[in-house]
Each structure stands twice: as C-alpha cells, then as structure tokens.
Coordinates of N, CA and C in Angstrom, one line a residue:
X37 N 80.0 121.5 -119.4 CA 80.2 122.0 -118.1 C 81.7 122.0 -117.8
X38 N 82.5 121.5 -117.9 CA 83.8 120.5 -118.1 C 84.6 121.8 -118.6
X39 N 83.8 122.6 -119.8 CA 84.5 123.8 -120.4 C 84.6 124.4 -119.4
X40 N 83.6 125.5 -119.3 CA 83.0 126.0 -118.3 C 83.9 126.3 -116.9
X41 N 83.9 125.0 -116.6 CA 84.7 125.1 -115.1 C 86.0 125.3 -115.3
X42 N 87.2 124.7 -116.9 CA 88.3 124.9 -116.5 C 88.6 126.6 -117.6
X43 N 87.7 127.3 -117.8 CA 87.9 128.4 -118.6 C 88.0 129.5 -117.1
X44 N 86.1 129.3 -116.5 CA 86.4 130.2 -115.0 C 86.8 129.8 -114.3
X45 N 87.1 129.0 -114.2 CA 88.1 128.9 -113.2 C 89.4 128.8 -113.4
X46 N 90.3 128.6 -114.1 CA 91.5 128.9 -114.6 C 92.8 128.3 -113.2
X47 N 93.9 126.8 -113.9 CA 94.5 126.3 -113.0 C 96.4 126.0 -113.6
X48 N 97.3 126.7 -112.9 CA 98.4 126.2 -113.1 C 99.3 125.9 -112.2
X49 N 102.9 124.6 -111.9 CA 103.8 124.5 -111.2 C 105.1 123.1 -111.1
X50 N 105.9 123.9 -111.8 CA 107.0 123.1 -112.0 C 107.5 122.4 -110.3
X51 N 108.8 122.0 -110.0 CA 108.9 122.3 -108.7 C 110.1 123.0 -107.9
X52 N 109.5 123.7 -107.3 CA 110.5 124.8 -106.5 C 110.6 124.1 -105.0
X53 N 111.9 124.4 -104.8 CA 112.1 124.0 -103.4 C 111.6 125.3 -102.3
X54 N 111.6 126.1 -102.3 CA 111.0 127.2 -101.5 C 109.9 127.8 -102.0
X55 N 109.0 127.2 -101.4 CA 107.3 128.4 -101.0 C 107.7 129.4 -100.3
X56 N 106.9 130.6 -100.8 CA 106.7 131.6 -99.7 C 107.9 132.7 -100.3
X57 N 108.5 132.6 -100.8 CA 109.6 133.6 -101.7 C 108.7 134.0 -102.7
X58 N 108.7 135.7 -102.4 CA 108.3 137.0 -103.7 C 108.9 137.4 -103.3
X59 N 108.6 138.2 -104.9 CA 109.5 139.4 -105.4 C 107.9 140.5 -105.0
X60 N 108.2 141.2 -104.2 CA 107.7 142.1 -103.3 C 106.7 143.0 -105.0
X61 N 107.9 143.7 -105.8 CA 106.9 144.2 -106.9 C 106.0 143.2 -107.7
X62 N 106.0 142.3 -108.1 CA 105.7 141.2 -109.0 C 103.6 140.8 -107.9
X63 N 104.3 140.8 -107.1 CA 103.4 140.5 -106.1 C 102.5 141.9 -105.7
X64 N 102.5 142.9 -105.9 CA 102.3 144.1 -105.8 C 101.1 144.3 -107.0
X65 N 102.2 144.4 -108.1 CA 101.1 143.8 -109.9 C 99.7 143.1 -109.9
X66 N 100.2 142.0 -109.1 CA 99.6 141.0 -109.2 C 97.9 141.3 -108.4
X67 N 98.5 141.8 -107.0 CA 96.8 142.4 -106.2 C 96.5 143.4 -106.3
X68 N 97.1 144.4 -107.2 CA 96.6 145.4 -108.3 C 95.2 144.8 -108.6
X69 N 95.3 143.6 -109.5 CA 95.0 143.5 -110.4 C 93.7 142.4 -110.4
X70 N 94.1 141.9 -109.3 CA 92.7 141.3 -108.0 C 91.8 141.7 -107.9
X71 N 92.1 143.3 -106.9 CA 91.3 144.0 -106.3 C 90.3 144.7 -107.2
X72 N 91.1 144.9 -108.8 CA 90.4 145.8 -109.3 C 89.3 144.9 -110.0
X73 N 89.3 143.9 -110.5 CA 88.0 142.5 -110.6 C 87.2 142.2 -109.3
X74 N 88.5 142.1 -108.0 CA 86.8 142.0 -107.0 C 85.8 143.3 -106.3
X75 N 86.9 144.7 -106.7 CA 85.9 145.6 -106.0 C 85.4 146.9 -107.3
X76 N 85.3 146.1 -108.8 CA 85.0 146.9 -109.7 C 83.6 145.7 -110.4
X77 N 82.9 146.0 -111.3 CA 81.9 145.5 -112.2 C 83.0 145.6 -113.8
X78 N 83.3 144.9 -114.3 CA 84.1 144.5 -115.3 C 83.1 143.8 -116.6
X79 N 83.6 144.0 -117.3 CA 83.1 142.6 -118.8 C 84.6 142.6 -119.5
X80 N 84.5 141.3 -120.2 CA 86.0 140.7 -120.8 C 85.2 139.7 -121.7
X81 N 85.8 140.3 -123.0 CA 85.6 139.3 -124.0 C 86.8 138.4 -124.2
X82 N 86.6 137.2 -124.7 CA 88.2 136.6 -124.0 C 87.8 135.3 -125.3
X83 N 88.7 134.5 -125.5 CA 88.5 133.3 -126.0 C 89.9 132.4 -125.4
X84 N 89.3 131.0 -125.2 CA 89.7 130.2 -124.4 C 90.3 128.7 -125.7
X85 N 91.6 128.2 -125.7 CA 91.8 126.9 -125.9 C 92.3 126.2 -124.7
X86 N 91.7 125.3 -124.9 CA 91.7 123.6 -123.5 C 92.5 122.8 -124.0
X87 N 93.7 122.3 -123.8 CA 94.6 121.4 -124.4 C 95.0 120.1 -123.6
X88 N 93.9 119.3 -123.8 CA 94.0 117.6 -123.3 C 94.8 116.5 -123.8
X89 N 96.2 116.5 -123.5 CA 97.1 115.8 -124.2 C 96.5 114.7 -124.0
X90 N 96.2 114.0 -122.8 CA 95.7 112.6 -122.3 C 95.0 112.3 -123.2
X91 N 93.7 113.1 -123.5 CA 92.8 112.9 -124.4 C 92.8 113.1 -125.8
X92 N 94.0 113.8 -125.8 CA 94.3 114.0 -127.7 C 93.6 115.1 -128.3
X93 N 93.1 115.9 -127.8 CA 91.9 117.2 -128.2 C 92.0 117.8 -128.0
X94 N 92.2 119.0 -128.4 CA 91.8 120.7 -128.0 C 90.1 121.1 -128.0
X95 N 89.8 121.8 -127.3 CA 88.5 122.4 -127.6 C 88.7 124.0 -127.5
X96 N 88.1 125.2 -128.5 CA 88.2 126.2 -128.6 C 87.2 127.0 -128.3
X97 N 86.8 127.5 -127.4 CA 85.4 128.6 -127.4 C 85.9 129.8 -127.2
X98 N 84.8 131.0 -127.4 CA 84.7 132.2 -126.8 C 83.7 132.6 -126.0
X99 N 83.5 134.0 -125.7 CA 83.0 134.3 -125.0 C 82.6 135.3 -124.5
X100 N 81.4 136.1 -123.8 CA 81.8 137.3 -122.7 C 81.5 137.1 -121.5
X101 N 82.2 137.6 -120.5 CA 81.6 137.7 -119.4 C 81.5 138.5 -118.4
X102 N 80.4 139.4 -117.6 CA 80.1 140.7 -116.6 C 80.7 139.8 -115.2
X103 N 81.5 140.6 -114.5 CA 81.9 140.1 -113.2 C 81.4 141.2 -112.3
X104 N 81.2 140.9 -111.0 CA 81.3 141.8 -109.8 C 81.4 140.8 -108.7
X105 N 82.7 141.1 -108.1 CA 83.0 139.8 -106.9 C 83.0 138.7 -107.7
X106 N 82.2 137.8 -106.7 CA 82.1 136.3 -107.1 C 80.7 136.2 -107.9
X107 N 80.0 137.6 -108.5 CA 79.0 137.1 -109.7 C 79.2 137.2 -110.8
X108 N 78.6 136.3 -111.7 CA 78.7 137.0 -112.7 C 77.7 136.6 -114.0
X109 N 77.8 136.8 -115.3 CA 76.7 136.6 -116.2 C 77.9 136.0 -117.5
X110 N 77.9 134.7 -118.0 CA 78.9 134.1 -119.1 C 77.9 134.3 -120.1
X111 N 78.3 134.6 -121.6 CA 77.6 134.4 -122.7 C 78.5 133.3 -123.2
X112 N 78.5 132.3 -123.8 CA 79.3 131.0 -124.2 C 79.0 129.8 -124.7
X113 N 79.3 129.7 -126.0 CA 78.5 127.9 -126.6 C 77.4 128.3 -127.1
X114 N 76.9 129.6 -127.0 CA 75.2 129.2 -127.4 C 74.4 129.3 -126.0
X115 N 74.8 129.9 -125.0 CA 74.1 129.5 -124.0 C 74.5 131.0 -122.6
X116 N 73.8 131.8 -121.9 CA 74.2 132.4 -120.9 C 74.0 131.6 -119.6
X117 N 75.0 131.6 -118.6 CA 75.0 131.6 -117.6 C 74.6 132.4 -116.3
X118 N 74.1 132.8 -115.4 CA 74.2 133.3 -114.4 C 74.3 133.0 -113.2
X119 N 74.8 133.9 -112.1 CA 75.5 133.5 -111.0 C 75.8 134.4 -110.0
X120 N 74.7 134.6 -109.1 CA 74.5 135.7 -108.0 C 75.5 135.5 -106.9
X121 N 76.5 134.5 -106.2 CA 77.3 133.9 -105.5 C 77.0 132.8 -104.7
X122 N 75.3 132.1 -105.4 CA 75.0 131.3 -104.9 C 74.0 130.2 -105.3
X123 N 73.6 130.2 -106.9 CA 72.9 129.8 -107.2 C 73.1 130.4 -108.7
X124 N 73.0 129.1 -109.7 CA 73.6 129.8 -110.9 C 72.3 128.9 -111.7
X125 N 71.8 129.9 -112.7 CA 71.0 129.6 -113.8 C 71.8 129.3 -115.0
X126 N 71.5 128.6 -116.0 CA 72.2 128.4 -117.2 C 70.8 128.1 -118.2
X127 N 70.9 129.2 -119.1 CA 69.7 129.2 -120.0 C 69.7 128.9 -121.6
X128 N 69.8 127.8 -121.9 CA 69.6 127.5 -123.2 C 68.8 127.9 -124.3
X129 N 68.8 129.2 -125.2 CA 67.9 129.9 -125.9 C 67.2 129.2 -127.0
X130 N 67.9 128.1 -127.4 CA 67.4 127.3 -128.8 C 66.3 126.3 -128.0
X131 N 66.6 125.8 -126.9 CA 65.1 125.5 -126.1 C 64.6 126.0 -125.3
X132 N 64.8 127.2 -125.0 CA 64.0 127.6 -124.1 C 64.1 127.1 -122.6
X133 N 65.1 126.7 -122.3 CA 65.2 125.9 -120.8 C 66.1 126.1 -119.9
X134 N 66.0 126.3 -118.5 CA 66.9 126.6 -117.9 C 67.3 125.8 -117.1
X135 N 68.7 125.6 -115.8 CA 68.7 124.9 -115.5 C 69.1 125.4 -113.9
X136 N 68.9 125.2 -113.3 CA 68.6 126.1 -111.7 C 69.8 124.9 -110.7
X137 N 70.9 125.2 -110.2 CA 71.6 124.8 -109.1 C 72.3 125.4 -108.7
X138 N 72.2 124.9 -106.9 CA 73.1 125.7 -106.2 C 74.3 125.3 -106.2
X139 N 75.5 125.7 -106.1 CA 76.3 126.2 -106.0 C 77.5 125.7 -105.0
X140 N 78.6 124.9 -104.6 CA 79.0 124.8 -103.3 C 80.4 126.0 -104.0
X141 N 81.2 126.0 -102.5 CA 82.2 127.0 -102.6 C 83.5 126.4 -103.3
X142 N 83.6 125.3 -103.4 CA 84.6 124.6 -103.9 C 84.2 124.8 -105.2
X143 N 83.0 124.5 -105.7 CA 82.7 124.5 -107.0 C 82.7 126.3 -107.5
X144 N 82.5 127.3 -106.8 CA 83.1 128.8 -107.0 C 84.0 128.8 -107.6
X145 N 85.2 128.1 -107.1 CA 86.2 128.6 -107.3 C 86.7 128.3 -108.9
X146 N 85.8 127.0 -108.8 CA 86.3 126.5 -110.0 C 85.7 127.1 -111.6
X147 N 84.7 128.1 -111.0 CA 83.8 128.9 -111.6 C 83.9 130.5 -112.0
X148 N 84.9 130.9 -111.3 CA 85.1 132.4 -111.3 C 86.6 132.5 -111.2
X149 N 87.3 132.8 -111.9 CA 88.5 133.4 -112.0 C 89.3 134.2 -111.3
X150 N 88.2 135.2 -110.5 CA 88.7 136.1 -109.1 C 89.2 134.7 -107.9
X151 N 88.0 133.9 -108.1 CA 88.2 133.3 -106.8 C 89.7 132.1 -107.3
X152 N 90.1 131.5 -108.1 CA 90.9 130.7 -108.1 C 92.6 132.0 -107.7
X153 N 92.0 133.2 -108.1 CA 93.7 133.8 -108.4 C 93.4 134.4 -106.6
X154 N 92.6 134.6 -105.9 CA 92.5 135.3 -104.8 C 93.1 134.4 -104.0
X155 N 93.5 132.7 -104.1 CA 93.8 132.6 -103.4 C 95.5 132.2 -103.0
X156 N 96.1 133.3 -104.3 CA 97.7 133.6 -104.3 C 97.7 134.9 -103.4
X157 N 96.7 135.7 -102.9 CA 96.7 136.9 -102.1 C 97.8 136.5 -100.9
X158 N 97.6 134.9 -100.3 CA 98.3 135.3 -98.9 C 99.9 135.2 -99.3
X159 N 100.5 134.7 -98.0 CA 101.8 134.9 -98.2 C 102.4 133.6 -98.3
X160 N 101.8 132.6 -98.4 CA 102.3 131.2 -98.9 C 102.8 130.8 -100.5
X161 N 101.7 131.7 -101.2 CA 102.0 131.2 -102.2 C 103.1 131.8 -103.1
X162 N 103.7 131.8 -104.1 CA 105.3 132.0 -104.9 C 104.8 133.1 -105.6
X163 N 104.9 134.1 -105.7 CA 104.5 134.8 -106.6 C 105.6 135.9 -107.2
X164 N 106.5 135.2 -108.6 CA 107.4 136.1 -109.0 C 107.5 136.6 -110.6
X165 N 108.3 137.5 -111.0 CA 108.0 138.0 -112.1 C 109.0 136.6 -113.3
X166 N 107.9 136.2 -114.5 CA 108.9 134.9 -115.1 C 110.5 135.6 -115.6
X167 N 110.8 134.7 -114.9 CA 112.4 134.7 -115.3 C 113.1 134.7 -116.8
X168 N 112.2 133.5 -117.8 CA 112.3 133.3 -119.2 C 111.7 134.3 -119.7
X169 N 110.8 135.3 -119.4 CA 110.2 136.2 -120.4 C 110.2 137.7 -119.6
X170 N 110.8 138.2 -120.2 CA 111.0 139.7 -120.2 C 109.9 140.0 -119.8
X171 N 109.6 141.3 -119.5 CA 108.3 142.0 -119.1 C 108.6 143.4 -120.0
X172 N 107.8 144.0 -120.8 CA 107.7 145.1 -121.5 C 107.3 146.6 -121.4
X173 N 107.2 147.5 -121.5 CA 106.2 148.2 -121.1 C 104.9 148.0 -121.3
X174 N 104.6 147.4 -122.3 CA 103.0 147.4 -122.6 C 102.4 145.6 -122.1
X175 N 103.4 145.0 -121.3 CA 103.3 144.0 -120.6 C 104.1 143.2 -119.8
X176 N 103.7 142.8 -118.4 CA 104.4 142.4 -117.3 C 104.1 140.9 -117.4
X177 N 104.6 139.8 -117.1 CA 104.6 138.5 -117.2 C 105.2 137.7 -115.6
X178 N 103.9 137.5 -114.9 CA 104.1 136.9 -113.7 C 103.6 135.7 -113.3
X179 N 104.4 134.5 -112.6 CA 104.0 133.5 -112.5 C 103.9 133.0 -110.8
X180 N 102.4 132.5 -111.1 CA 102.1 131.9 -109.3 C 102.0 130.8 -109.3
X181 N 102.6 130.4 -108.4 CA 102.8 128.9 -107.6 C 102.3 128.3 -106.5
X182 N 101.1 127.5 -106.4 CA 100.3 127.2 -104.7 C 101.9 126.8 -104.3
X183 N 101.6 127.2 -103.1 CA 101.6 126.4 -101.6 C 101.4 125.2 -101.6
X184 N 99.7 124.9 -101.8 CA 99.4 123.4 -101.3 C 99.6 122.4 -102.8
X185 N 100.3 122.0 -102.6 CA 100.5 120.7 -103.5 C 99.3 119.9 -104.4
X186 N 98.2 120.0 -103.5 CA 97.2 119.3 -103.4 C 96.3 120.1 -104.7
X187 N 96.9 121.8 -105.0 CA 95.6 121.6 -105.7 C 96.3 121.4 -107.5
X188 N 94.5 121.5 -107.9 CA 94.8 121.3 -109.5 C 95.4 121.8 -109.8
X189 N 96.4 122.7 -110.0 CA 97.7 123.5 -111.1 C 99.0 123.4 -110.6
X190 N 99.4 123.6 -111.3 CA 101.0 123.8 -110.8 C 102.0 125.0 -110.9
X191 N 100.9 125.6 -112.0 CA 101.6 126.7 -111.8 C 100.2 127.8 -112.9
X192 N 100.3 128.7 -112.6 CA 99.5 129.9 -113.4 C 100.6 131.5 -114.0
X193 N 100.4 131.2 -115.3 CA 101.0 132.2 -115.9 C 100.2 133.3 -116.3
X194 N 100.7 134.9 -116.0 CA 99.2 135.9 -116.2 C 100.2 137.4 -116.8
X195 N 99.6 137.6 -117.5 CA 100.3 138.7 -118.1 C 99.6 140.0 -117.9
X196 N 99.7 141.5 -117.9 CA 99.2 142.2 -117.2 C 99.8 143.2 -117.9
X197 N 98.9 144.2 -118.0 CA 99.2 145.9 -118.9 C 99.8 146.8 -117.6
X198 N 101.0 146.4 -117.8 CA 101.5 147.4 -116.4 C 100.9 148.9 -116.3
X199 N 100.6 149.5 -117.2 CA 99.8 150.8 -116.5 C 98.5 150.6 -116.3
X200 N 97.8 149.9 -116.6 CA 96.1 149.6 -116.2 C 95.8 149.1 -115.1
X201 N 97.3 147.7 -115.0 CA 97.1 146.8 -114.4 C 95.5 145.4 -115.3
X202 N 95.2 146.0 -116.4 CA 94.5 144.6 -116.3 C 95.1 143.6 -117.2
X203 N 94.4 142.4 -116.6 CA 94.8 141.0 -117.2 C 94.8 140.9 -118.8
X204 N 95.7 140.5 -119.4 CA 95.5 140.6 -121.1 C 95.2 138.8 -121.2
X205 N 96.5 137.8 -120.3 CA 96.1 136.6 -120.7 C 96.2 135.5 -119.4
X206 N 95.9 134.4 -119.3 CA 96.3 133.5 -118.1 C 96.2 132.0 -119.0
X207 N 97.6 131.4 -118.4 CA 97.7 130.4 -118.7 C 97.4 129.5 -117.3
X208 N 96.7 128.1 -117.6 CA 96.9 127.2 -116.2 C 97.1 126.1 -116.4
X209 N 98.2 126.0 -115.9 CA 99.0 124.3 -116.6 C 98.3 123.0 -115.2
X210 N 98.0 122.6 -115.8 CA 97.7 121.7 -114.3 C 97.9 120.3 -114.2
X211 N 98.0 119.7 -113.0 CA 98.8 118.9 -112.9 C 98.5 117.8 -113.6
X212 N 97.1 117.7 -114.4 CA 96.8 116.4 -115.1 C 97.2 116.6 -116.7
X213 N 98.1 117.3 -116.5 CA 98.6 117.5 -118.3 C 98.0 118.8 -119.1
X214 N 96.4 118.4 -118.4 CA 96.0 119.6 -119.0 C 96.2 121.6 -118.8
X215 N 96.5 122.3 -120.1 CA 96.6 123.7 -120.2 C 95.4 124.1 -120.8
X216 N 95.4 125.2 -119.7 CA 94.0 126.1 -120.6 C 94.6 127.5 -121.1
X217 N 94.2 127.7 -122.3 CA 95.1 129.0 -122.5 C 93.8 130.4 -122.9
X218 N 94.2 131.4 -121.8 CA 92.7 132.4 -122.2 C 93.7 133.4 -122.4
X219 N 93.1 133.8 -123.6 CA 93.0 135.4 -124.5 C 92.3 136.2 -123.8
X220 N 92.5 137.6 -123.2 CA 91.6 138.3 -123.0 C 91.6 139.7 -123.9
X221 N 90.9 139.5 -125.1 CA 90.5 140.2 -126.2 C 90.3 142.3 -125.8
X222 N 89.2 142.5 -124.4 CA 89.1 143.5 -124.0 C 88.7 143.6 -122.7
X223 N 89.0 144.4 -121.9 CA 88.9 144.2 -120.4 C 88.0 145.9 -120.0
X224 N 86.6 145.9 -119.8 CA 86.6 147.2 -119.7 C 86.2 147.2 -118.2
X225 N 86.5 148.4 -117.2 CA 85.7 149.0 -115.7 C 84.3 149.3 -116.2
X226 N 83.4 148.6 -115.7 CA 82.3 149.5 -115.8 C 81.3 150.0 -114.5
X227 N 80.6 151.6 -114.8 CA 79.6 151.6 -113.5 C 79.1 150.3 -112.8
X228 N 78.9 150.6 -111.5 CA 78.5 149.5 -111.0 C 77.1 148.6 -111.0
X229 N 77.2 147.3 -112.0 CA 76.0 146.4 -111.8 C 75.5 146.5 -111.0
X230 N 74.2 146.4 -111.4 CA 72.7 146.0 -110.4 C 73.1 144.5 -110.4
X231 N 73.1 143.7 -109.2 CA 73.2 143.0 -108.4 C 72.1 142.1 -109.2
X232 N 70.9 142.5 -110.1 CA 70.0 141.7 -110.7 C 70.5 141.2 -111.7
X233 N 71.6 141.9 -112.4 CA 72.2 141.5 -113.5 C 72.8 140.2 -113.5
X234 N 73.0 139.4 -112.4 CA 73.0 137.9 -112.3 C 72.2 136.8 -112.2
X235 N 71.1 137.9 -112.0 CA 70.3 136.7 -111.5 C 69.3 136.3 -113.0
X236 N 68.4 135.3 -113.4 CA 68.1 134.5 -113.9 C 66.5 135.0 -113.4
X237 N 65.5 135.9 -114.7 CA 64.0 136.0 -114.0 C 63.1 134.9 -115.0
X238 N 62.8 134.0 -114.2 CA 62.1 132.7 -115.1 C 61.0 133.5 -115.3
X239 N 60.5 134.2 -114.8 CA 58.6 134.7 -115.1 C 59.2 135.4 -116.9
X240 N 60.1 135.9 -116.9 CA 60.1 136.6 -118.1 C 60.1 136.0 -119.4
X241 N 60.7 134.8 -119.1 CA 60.2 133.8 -120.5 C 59.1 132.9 -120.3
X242 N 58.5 133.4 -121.6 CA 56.7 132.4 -121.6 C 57.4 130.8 -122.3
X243 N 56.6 130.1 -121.4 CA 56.9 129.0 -121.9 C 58.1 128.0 -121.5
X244 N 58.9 128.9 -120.6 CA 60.3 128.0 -120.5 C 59.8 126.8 -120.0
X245 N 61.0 125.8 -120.0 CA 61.3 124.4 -119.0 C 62.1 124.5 -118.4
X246 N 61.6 124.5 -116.8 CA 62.5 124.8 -115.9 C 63.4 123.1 -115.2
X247 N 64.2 123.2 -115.0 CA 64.8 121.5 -114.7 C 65.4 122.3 -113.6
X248 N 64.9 122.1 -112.3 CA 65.2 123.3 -110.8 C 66.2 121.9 -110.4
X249 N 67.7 121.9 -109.7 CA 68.6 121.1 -109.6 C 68.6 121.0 -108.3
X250 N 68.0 122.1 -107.2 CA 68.5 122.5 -106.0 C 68.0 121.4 -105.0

C-alpha cells in the first residue's frame, strides 16, 4: 500500500525565504500540463524507484495506469487497482480477491498524482523554472515548492516535453528523507473513458472473496 501511495501520489523543498514568487512562464508549463491530465482520459506506463535512506532500501516497481480527473485503473505488483473518485477496489488475480474501501480526500491525494500537483495551481505556491538544469527543447525542468510547510515534500521536480506539454518525469523529495523517482516511459491522450472503466464489477468473477472495508 505504502508503494502505492508514494508512487500516486508523488511528494517534494529546500528552503526559500519567499513563497509566492513565479516565473509567470514556468508556471504557465506547468497548468498546461495539469489541465491536460484533469480534463483528458490519459494512460502512462511509468516505472517508479522509492529511496528510504532511513530504512536503507530501495524498492523498484512498474506499472500502467488510465487516469480521468481523480479516477483511475493502476496495473502494478501483480495486482489492478480501481478508483471511481470514491471508492477503490484492489483485485488480486493469483487469488481471486478483492478488496473494497472507501476512500477519504486526504487519502486522494495521496493516490492520484493530478491531485497532489493541483494543488501548486494557486498562487501561494513557488513555481519556477530549475536554475541548476537547463531546459532543452525536447525538455523543460520545473520545480514546485508548497506554501504550507506542513506538507510531506519539500520540494517536486517535473520535467515536461515543451511541445506536448506532457510529463516525462517527477521527482518528490520529502521531508522524511525519502525520494520517489518516476519514469514516465509513454504518456498517450486518449478518447474519452467510460466512467465504468474504474469501477470494479464483482458479479463478473465466479468465485471471488470479497473482504468489503467500507
């Protein structure tokens, strides 16, 4: 679960004495690149390293995952997830078993990737182009900084195909040492999902074990 939450959800900030300072284009890039994950149907094959200094471990997974808004469907570990914006199934195919819980909004965020970067949209948060690394044509290198102190990262690094605008990678350094580092392998637009495509239909597997959480 532990993966899970810090892959979708994705968390990183050194310290700057001024919040609330962009760079007007960098910031521009950036809700490009939002908008087109919260008001498009996407899939992204991506692979993810977790780097737990505290703990002394790395863990390495891949993955795919269909987004629309705040839904979406993970393939990962051996296992699909689903996730209509309110209630997420997680289906285990080697046993046949799913696992049914709702959902709080705090826990979203920590679950979807739109929702942790949506909330650099306002004007509090730092959002400028990195100073240490050039930006290319075939890629822009922007880094955001909360506002609130309080949350898990400190800073998020996100690289971006300046003509597409989509995401190639995100780093999220966070404040407990740990980095998560995602690859995003392919990023395609696609027609728009059926809204069913997150959801989890128990009648269709004979036999499952359902363990309902809600």
């Amino acid at each position: 679960m532990y993966k899970k939450l810090a892959i979708l959800g994705v968390f990183v900030l050194t310290t700057f004495a001024m919040f609330g300072q962009q760079e007007p284009k960098a910031k521009a890039a950036f809700e490009k690149a939002v908008a087109i994950m919260k008001y498009s149907s996407v899939k992204m094959n991506f692979s993810t390293i977790i780097d737990m200094p505290t703990a002394k471990r790395k863990q390495t997974v891949t993955g795919t995952i269909w987004m629309k808004g705040a839904m979406f469907k993970l393939v990962m570990d051996g296992s699909v997830s689903y996730f209509d914006g309110k209630t997420e199934w997680v289906y285990q195919p080697d046993n046949n078993e799913v696992t049914i819980a709702s959902v709080s909004g705090r826990d979203q965020q920590a679950m979807n990737p739109l929702a942790i970067l949506s909330n650099y949209e306002g004007k509090a948060a730092k959002i400028i182009f990195d100073p240490n690394v050039r930006s290319t044509p075939a890629t822009e290198v922007i880094d955001l900084f909360p506002a609130n102190q309080a949350a898990a990262e400190f800073k998020i690094e996100l690289r971006l195909n300046p003509q597409t605008h989509y995401p190639q990678s995100i780093i999220v350094f966070g404040r407990d040492g740990t980095h998560t580092y995602i690859t995003i392998h392919s990023f395609q637009q696609l027609p728009a999902l059926n809204n069913n495509t997150f959801v989890f239909d128990v009648k269709a597997y004979h036999g499952i074990s359902v363990n309902d959480l809600r």
